[in-house]
Short mmCIF file of C-alpha atoms and ligand atoms in Angstrom, two decimals:
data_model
loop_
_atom_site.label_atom_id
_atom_site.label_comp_id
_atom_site.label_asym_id
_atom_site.label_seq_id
_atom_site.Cartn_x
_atom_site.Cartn_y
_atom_site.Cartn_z
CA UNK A 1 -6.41 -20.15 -7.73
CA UNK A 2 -5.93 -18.93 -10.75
CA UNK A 3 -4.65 -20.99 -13.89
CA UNK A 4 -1.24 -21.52 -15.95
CA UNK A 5 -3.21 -19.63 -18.49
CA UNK A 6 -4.59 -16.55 -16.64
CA UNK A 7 -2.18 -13.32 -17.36
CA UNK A 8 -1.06 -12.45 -13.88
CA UNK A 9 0.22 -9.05 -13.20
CA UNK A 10 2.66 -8.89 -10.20
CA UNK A 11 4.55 -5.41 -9.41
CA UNK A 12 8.13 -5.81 -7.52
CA UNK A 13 8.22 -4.02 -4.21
CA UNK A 14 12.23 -3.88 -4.73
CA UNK A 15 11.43 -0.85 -6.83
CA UNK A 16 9.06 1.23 -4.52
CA UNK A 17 9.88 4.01 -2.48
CA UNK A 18 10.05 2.28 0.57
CA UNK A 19 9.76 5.26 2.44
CA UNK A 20 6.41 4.96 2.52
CA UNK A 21 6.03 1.18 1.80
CA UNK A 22 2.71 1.04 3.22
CA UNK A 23 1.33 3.32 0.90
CA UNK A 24 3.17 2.01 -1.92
CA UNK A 25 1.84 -1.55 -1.70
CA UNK A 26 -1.65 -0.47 -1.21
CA UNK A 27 -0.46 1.88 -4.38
CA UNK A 28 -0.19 -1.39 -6.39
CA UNK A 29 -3.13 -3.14 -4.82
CA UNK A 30 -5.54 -0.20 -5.87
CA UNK A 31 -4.45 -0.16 -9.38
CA UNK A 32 -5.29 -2.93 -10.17
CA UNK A 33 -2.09 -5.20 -9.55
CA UNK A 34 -2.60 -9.59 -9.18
CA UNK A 35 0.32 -10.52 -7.15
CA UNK A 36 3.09 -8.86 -5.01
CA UNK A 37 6.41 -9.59 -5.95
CA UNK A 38 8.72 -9.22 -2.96
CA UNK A 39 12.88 -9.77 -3.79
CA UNK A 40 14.76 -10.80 -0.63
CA UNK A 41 18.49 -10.69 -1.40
CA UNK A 42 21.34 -11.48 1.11
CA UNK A 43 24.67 -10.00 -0.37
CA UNK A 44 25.79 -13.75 -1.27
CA UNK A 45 23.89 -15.56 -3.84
CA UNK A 46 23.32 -12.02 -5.42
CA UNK A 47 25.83 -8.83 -5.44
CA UNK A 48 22.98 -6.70 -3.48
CA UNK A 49 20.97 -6.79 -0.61
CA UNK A 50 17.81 -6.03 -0.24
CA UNK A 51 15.39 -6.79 2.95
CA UNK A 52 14.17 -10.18 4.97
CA UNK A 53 11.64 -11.28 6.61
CA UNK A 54 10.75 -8.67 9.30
CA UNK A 55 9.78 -6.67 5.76
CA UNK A 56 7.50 -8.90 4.75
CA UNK A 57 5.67 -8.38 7.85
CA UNK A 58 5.27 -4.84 7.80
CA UNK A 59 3.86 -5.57 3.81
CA UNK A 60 1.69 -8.24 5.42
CA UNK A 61 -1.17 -5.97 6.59
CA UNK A 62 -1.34 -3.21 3.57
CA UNK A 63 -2.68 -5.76 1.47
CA UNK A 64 -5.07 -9.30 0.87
CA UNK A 65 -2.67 -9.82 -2.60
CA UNK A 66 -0.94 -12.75 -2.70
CA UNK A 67 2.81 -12.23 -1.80
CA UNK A 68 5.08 -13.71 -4.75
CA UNK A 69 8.60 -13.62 -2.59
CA UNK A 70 11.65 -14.34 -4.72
CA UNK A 71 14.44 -15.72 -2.19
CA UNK A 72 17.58 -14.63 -4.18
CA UNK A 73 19.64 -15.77 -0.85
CA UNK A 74 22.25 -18.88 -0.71
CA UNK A 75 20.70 -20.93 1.98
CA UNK A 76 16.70 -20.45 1.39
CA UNK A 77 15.93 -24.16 3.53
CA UNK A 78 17.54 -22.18 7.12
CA UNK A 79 15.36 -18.91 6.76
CA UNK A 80 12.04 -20.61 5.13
CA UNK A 81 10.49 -21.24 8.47
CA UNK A 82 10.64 -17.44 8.88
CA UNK A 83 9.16 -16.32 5.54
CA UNK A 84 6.76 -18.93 6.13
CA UNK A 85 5.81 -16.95 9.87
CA UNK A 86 6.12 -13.44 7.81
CA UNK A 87 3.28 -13.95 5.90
CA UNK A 88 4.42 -14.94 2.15
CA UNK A 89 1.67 -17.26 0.53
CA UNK A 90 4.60 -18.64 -2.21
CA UNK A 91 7.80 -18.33 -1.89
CA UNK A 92 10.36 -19.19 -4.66
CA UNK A 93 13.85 -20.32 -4.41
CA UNK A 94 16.89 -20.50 -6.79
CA UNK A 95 18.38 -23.91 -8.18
CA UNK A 96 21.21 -22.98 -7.83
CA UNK A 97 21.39 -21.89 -4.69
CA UNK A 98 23.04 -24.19 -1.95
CA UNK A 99 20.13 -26.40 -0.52
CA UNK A 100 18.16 -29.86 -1.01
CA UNK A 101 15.80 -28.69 -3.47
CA UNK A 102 13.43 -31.33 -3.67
CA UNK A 103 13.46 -30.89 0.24
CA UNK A 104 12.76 -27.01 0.08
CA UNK A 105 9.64 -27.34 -2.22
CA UNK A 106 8.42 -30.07 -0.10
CA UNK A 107 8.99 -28.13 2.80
CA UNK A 108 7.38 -25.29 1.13
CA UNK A 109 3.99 -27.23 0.60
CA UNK A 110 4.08 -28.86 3.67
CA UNK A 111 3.72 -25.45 5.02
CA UNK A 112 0.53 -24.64 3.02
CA UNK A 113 2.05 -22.68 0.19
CA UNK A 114 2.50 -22.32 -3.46
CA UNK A 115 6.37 -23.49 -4.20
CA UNK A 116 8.11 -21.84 -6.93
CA UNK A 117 11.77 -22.45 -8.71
CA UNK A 118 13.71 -20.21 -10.14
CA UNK A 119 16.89 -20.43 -12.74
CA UNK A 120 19.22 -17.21 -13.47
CA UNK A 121 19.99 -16.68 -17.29
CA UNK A 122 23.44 -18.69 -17.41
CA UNK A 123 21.38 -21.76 -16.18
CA UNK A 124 20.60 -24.58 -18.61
CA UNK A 125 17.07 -25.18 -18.22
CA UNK A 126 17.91 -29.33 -17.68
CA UNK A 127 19.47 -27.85 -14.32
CA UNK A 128 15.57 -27.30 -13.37
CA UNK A 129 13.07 -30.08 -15.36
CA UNK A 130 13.82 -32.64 -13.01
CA UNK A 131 11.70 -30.69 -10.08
CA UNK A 132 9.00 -29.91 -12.79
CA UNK A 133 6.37 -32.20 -11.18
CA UNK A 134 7.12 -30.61 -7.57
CA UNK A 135 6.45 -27.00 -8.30
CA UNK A 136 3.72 -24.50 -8.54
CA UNK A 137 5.88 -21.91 -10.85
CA UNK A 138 8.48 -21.56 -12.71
CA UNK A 139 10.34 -18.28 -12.37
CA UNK A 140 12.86 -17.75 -15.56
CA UNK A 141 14.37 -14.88 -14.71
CA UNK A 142 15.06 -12.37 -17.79
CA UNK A 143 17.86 -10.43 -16.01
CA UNK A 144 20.86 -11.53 -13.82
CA UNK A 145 19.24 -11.28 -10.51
CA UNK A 146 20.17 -8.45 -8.12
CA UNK A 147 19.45 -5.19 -9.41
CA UNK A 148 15.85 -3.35 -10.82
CA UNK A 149 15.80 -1.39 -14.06
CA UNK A 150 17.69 -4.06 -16.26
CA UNK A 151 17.19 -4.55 -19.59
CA UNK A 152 15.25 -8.09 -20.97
CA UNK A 153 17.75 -10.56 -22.10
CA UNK A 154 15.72 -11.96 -24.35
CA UNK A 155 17.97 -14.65 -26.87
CA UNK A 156 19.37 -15.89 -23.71
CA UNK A 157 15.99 -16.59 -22.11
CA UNK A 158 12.86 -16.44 -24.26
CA UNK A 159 13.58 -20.43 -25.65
CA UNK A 160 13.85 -21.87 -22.29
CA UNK A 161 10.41 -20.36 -21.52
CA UNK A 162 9.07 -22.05 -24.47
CA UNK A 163 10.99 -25.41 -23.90
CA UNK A 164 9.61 -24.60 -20.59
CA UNK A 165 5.98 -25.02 -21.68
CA UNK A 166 6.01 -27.82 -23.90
CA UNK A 167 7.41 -29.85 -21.48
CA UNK A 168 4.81 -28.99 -18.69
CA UNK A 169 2.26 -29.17 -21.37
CA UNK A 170 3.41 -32.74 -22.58
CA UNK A 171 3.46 -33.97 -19.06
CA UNK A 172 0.13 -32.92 -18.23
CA UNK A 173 1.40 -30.03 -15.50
CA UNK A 174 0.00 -26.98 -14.90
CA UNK A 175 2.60 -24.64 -13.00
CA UNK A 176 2.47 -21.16 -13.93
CA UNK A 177 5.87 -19.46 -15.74
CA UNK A 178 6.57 -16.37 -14.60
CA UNK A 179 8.92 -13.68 -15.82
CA UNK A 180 11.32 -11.69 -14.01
CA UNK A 181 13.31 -8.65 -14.90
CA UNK A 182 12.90 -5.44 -18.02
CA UNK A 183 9.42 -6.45 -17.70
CA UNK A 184 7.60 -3.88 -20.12
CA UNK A 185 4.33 -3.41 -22.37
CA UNK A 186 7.14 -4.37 -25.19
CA UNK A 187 8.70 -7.11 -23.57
CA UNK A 188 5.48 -8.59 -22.00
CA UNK A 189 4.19 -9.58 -24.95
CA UNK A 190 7.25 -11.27 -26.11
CA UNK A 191 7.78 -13.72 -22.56
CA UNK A 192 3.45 -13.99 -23.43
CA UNK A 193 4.10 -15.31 -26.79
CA UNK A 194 6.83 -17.80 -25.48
CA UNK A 195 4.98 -19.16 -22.66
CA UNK A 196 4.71 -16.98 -20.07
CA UNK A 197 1.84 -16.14 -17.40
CA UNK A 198 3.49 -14.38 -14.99
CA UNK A 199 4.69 -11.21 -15.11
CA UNK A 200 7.19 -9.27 -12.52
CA UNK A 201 7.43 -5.53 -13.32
CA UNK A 202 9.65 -3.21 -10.82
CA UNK A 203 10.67 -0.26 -12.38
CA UNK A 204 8.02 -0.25 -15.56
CA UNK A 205 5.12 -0.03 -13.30
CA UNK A 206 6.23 1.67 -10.07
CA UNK A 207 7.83 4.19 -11.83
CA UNK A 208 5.08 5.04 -13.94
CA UNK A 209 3.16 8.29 -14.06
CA UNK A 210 -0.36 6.36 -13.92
CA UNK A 211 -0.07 2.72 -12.42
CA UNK A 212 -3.43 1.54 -13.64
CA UNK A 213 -3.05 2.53 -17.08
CA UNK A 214 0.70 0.70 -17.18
CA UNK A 215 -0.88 -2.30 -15.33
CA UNK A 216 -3.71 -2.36 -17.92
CA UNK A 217 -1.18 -2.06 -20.64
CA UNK A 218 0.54 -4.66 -19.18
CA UNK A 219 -2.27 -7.27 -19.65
CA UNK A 220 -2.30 -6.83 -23.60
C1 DX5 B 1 15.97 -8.56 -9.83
C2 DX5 B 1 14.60 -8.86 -9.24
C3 DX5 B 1 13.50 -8.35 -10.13
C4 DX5 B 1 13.57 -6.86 -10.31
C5 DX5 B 1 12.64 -6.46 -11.43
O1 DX5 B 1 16.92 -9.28 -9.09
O2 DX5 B 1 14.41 -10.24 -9.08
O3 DX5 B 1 12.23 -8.68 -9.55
O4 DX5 B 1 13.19 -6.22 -9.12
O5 DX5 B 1 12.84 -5.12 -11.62
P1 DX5 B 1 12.65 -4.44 -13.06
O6 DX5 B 1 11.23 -4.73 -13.44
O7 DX5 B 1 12.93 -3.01 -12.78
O8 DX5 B 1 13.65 -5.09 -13.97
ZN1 ZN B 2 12.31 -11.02 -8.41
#
């Protein structure tokens, strides 16, 4: 497992052709990619919806990478059991979605896998250092979730990921911080500098003419 201080490249299905998903997440695996990051939206906590867990299965057997699944969905406690049977090995939810979150995470580890939490821009980062010593990540998210090929909002964002670290750092934690949204070789560098480990790239590396070399670029 790797550490809160490892760089940890993870490309976002949500921006593959998906077509030919198959092919596209072994795309990612062979050049050179960490993690998979998979966005499930429902239409409700976001304005867009994406796919669920019958998708993750069909991802499940392209690839040994871990699945990173972001559950941008209103009620992630009724569906976990699901994602759990699909195949993700962490799954994050939002705080401010409508759900026990304590209970989620729990339920989460109970299960055997790597709990994440995740707070949209607007959301003070108080909303989320209560849960700091029941998580395995943090996910800030850089854009308002719901759509790829969004640009970094980085005054709104880049201090909580900072605030972010010194905390965990004071306390002794060791979650990892991942990123999430206009994910670039620019902007990579800037959620590194803050605190960051993690980094969730749709559009910048699946759009790409050479997915190694943007990967590569990606690690600094
Ligand atoms: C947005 C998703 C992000 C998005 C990233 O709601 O959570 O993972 O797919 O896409 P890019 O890298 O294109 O901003
Ligand atoms: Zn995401």
């Amino acid at each position: 497992m790797s550490d809160c201080n490892t760089r940890i490249i993870a490309p976002s299905v949500l921006a593959s052709d998906w077509g030919k998903v198959g092919e596209e997440v072994r795309r990612a695996d062979e050049a050179g990619a960490d993690w998979l990051h998979l966005d499930v939206m429902d239409g409700h906590f976001v304005e867009n919806i994406s796919f669920g867990p019958q998708f993750v299965s069909a991802v499940r057997p392209h690839t040994e990478l871990t699945l990173d699944t972001h559950l941008m969905i209103t009620r992630p406690d009724k569906y976990l059991p699901m994602f759990i049977e699909a195949g993700c090995d962490r799954i994050t939810v939002h705080v401010e979605a409508d759900h026990d979150v304590s209970a989620t995470l729990a339920d989460i580890r109970k299960a055997g896998l790597q709990c994440g939490l995740a707070l949209n821009p607007a959301t003070l980062l108080e909303e989320v250092t209560p849960f700091f010593d029941q998580i395995d990540l943090l996910l800030v998210m850089t854009v308002v979730p719901g759509f790829g090929g969004q640009s970094f909002m980085e005054t709104e964002t880049m201090p909580k990921v900072a605030e972010a670290r010194e905390i965990r750092n004071a306390k002794g934690l060791g979650f990892h911080i991942e990123v999430d949204g206009g994910i670039d070789h620019r902007t990579v560098e800037i959620a590194a500098n803050h605190g960051a480990n993690v980094m969730v790239a749709g559009t910048s590396l699946y759009k790409a003419p050479d997915m190694p070399e943007a990967i590569l670029a990606m690690r600094g």
